[in-house]
JSON list of C-alpha atoms in Angstrom, two decimals:
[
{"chain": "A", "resi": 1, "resn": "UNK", "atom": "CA", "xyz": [74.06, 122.47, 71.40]},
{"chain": "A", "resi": 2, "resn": "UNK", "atom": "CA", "xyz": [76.30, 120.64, 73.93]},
{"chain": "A", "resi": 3, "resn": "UNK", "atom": "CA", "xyz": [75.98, 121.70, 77.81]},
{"chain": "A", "resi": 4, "resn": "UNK", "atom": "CA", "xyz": [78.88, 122.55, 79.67]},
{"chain": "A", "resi": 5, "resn": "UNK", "atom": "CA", "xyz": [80.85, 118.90, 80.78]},
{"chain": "A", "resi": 6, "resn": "UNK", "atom": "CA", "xyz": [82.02, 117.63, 83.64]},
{"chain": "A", "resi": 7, "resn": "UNK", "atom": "CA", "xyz": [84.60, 114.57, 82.68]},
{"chain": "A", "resi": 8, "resn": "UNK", "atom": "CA", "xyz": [83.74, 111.23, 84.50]},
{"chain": "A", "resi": 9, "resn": "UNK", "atom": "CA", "xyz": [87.27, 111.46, 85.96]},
{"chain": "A", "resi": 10, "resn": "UNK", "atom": "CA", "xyz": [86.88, 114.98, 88.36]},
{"chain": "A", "resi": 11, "resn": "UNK", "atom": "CA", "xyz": [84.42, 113.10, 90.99]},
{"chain": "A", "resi": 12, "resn": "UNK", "atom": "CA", "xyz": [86.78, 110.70, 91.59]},
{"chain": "A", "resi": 13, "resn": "UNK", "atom": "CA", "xyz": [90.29, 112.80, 91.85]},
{"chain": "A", "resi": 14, "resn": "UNK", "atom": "CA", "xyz": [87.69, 115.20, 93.72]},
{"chain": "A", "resi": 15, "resn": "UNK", "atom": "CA", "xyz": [87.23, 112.28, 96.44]},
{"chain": "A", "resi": 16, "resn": "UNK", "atom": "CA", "xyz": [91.47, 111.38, 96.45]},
{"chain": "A", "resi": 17, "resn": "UNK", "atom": "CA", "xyz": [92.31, 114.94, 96.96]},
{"chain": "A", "resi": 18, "resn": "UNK", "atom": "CA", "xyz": [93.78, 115.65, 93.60]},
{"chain": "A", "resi": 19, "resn": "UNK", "atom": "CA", "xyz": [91.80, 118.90, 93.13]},
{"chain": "A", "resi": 20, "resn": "UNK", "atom": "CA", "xyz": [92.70, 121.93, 95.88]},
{"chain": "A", "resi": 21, "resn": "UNK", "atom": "CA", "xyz": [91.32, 124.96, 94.13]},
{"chain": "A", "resi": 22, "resn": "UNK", "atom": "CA", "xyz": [93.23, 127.37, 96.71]},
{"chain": "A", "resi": 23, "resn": "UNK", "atom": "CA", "xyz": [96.18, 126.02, 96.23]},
{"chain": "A", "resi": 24, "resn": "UNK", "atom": "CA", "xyz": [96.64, 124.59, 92.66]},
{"chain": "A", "resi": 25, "resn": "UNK", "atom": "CA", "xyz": [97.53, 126.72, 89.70]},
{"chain": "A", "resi": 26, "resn": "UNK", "atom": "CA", "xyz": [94.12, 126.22, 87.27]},
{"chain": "A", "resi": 27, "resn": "UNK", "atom": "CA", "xyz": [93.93, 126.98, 83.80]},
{"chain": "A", "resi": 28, "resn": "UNK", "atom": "CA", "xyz": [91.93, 127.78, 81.27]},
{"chain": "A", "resi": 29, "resn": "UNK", "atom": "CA", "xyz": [92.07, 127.23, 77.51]},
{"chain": "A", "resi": 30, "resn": "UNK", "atom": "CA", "xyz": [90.11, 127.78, 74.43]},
{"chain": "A", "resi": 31, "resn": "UNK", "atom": "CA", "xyz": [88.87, 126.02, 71.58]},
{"chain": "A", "resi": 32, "resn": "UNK", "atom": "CA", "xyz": [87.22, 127.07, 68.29]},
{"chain": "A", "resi": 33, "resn": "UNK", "atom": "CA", "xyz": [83.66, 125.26, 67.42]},
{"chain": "A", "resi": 34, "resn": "UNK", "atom": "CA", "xyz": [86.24, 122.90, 64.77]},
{"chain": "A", "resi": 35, "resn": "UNK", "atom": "CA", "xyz": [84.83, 119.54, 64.90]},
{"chain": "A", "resi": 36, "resn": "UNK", "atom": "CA", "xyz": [83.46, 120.05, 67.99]},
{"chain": "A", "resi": 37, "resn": "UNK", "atom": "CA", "xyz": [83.64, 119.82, 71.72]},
{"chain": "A", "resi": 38, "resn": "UNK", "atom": "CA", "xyz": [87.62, 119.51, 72.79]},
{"chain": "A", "resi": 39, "resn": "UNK", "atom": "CA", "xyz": [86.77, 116.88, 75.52]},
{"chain": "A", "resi": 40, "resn": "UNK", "atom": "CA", "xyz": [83.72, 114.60, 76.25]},
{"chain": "A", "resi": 41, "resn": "UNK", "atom": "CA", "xyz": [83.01, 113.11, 79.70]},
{"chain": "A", "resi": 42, "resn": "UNK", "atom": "CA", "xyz": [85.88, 110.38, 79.48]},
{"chain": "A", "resi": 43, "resn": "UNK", "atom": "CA", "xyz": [88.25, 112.81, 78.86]},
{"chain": "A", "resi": 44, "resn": "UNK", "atom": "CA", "xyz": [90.92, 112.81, 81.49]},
{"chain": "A", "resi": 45, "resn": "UNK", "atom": "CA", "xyz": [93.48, 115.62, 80.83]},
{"chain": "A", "resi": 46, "resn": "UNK", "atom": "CA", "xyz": [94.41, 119.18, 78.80]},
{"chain": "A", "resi": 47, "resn": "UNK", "atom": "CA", "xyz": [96.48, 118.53, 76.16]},
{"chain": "A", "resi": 48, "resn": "UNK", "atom": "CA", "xyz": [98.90, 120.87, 73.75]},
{"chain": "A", "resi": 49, "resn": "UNK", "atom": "CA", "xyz": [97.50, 118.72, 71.22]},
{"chain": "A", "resi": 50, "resn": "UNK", "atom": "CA", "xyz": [93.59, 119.15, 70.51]},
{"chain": "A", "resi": 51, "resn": "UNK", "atom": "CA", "xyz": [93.48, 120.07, 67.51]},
{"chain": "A", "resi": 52, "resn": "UNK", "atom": "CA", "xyz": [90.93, 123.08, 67.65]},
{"chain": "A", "resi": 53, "resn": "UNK", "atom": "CA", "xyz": [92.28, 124.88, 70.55]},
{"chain": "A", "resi": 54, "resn": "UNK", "atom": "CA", "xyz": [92.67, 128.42, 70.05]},
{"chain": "A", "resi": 55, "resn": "UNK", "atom": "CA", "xyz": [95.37, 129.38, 67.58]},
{"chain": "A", "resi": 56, "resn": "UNK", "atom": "CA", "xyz": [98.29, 130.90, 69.43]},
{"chain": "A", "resi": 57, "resn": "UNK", "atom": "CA", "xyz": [100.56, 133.19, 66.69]},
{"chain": "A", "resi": 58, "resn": "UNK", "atom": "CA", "xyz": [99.96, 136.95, 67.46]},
{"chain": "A", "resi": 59, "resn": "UNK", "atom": "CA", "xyz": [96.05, 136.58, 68.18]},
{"chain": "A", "resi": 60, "resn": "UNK", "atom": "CA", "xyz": [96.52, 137.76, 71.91]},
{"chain": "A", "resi": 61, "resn": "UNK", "atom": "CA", "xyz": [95.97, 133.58, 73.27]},
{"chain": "A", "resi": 62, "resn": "UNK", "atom": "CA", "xyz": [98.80, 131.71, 74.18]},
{"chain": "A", "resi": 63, "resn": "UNK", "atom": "CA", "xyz": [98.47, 127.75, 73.94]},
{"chain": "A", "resi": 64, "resn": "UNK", "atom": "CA", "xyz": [97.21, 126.30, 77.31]},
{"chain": "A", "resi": 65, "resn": "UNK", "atom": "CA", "xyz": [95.54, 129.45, 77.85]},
{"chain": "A", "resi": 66, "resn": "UNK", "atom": "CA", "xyz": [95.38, 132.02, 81.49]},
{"chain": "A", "resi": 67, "resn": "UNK", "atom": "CA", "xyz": [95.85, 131.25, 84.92]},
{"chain": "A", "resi": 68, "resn": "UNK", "atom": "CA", "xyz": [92.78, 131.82, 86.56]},
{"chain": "A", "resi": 69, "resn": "UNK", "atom": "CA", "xyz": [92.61, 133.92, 89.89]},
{"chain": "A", "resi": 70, "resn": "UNK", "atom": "CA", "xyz": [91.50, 134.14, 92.99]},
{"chain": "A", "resi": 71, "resn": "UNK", "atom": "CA", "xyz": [89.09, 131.26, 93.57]},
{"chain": "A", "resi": 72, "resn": "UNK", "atom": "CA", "xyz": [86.75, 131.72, 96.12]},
{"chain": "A", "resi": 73, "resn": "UNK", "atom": "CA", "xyz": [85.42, 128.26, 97.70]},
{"chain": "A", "resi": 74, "resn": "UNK", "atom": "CA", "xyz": [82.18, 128.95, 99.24]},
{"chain": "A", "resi": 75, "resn": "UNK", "atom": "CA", "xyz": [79.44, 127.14, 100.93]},
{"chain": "A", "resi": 76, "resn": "UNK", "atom": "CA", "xyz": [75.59, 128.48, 100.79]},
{"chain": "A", "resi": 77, "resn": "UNK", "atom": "CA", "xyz": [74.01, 126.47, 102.92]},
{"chain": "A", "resi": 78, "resn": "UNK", "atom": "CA", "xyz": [73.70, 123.41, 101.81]},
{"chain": "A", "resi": 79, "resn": "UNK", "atom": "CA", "xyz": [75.53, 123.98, 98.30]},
{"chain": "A", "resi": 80, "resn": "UNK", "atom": "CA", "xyz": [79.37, 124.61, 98.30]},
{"chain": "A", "resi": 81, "resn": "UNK", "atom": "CA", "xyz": [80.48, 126.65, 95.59]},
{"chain": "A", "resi": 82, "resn": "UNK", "atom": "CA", "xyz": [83.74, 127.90, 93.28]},
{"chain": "A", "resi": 83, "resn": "UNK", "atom": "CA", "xyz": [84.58, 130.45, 91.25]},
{"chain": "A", "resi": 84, "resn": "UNK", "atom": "CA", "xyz": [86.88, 132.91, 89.88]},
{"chain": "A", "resi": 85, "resn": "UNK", "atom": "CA", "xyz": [87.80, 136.42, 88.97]},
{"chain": "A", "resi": 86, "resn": "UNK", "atom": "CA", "xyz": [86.69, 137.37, 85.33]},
{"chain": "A", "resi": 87, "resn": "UNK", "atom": "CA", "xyz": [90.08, 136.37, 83.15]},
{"chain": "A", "resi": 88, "resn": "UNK", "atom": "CA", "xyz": [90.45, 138.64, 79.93]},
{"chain": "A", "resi": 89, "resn": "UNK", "atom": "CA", "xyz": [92.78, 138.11, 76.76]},
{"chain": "A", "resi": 90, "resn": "UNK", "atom": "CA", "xyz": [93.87, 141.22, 75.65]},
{"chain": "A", "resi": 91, "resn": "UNK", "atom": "CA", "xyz": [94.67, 142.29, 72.22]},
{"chain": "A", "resi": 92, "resn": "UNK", "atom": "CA", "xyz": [93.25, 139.49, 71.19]},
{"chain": "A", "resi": 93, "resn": "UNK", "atom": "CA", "xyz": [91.68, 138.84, 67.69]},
{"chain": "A", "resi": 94, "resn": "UNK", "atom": "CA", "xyz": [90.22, 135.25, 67.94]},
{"chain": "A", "resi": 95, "resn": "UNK", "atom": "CA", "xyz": [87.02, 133.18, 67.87]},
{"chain": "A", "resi": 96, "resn": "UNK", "atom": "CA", "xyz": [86.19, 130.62, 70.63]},
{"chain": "A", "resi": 97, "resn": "UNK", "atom": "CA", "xyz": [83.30, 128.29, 71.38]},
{"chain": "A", "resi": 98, "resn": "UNK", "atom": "CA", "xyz": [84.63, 126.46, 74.62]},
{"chain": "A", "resi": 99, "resn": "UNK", "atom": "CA", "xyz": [86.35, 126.75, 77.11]},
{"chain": "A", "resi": 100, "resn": "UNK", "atom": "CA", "xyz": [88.35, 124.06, 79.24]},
{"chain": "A", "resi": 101, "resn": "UNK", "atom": "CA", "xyz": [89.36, 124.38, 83.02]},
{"chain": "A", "resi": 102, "resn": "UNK", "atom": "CA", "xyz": [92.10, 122.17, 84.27]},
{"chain": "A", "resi": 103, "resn": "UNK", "atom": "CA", "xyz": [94.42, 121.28, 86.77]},
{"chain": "A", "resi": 104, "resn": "UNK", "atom": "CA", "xyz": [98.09, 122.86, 86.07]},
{"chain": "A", "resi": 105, "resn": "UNK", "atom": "CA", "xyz": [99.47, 121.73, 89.13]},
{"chain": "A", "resi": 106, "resn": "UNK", "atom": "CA", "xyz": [98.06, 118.46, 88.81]},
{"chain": "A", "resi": 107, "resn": "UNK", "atom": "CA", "xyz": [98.95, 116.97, 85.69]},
{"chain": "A", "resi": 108, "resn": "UNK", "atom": "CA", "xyz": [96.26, 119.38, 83.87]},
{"chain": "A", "resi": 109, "resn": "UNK", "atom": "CA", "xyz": [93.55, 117.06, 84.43]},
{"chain": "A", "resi": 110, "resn": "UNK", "atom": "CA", "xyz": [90.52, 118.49, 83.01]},
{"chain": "A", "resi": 111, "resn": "UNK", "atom": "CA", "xyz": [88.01, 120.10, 85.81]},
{"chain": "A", "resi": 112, "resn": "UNK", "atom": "CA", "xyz": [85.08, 121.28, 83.23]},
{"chain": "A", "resi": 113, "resn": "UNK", "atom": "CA", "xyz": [84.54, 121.76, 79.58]},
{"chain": "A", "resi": 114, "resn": "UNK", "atom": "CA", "xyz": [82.25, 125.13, 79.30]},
{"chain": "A", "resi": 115, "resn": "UNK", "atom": "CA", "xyz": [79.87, 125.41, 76.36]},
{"chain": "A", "resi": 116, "resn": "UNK", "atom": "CA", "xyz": [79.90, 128.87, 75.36]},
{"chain": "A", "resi": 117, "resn": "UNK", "atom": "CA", "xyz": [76.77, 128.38, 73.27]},
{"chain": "A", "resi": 118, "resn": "UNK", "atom": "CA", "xyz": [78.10, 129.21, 70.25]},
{"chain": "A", "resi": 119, "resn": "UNK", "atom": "CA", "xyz": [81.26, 130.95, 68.38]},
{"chain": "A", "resi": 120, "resn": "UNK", "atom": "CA", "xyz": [82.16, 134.60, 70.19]},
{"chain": "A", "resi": 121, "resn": "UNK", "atom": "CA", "xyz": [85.01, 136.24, 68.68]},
{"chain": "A", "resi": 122, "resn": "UNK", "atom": "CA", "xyz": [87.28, 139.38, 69.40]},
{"chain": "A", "resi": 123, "resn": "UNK", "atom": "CA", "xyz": [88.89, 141.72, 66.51]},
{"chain": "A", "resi": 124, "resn": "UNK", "atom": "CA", "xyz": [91.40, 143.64, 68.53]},
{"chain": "A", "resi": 125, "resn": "UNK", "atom": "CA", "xyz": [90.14, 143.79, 71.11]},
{"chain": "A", "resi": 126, "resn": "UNK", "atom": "CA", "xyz": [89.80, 142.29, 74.87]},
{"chain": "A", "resi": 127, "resn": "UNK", "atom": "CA", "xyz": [88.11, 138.65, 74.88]},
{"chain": "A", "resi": 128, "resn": "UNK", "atom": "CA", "xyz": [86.75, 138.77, 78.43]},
{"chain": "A", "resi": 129, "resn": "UNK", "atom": "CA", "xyz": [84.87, 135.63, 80.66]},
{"chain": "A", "resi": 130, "resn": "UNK", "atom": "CA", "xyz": [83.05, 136.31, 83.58]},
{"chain": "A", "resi": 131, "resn": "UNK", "atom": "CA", "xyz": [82.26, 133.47, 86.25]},
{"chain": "A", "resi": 132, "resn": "UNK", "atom": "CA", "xyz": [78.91, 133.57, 88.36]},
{"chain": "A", "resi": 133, "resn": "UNK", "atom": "CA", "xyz": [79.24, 134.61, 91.40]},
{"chain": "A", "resi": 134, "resn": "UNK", "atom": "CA", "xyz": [79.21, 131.70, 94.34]},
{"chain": "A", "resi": 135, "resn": "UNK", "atom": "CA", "xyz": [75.73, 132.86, 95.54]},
{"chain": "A", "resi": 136, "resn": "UNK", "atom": "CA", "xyz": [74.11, 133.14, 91.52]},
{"chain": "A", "resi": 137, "resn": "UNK", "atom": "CA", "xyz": [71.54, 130.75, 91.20]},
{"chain": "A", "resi": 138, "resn": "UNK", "atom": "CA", "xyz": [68.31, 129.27, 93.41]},
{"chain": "A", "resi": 139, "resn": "UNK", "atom": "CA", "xyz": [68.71, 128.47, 95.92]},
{"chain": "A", "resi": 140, "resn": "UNK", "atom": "CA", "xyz": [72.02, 130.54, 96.17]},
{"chain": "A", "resi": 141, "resn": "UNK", "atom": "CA", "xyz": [75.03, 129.17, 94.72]},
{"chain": "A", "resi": 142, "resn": "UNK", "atom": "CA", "xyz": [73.41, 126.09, 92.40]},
{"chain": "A", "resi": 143, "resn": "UNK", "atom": "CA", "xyz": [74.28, 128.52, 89.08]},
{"chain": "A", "resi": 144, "resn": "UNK", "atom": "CA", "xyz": [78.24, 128.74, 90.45]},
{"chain": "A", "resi": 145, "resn": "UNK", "atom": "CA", "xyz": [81.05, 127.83, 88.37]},
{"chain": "A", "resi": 146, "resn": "UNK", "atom": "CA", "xyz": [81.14, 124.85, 89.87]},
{"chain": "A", "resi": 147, "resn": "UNK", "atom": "CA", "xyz": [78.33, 123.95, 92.82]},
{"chain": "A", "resi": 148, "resn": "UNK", "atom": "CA", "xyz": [77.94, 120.42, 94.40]},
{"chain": "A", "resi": 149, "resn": "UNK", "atom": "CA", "xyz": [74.61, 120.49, 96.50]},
{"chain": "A", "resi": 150, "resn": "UNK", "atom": "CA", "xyz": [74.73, 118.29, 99.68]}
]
């Protein structure tokens, strides 16, 4: 089983401002198990092209996947924290194994590759992901989407 990923790459656009969570439109797209993780850690960017993302003909997905909304930026005490609403594909009849948030508005460079720890699938249905909350975790916040302890 692979962990979820953070590319190489997001530290450093994190540092030169690339990255405004708030502001910037971020996406997220899915991937069947295939031959694998979509990304690995020197991944930079989304592309159309991976071969296992989610098929998009009738199944309820559409290639490069939802928009996700309203991120909440957070800091508990000495850990600042991100997440986002819950996103849902609806009508959807699909199997996924990853997931893969990126940067729209920034060239769609990759943010984090989520290991869903194995295949979950939808028959008609609503496919629904849930973020933790930015105070999950001990101490609060370290089990965030995304949590950088200082």
């Amino acid at each position: 089983k692979m962990a979820n990923v953070v590319p190489f790459s997001f530290a450093q656009e994190l540092l030169k401002g690339t990255h405004n969570f708030t502001a910037n439109t971020i996406k997220l797209a899915l991937y069947t198990a295939g031959s694998g993780a979509p990304y690995s850690t020197s991944s930079t960017a989304y592309s159309s092209g991976v071969a296992n993302e989610v098929s998009a003909s009738g199944t309820g997905y559409t290639t490069g996947g939802n928009t996700l909304a309203n991120p909440v930026v957070a800091n508990q005490t000495s850990v600042a924290t991100l997440t986002f609403d819950q996103t849902q594909f609806t009508s959807a009849t699909f199997s996924a194994a990853y997931g893969v948030i990126y940067n729209n508005s920034a060239s769609d460079k990759l943010v984090v590759v989520l290991d869903f720890g194995g295949t979950k699938s939808c028959s008609n249905g609503t496919f629904t992901i849930t973020f933790p909350s930015t105070s999950s975790g001990t101490p609060a916040g370290t089990d965030s989407l995304i949590s950088i302890t200082s």
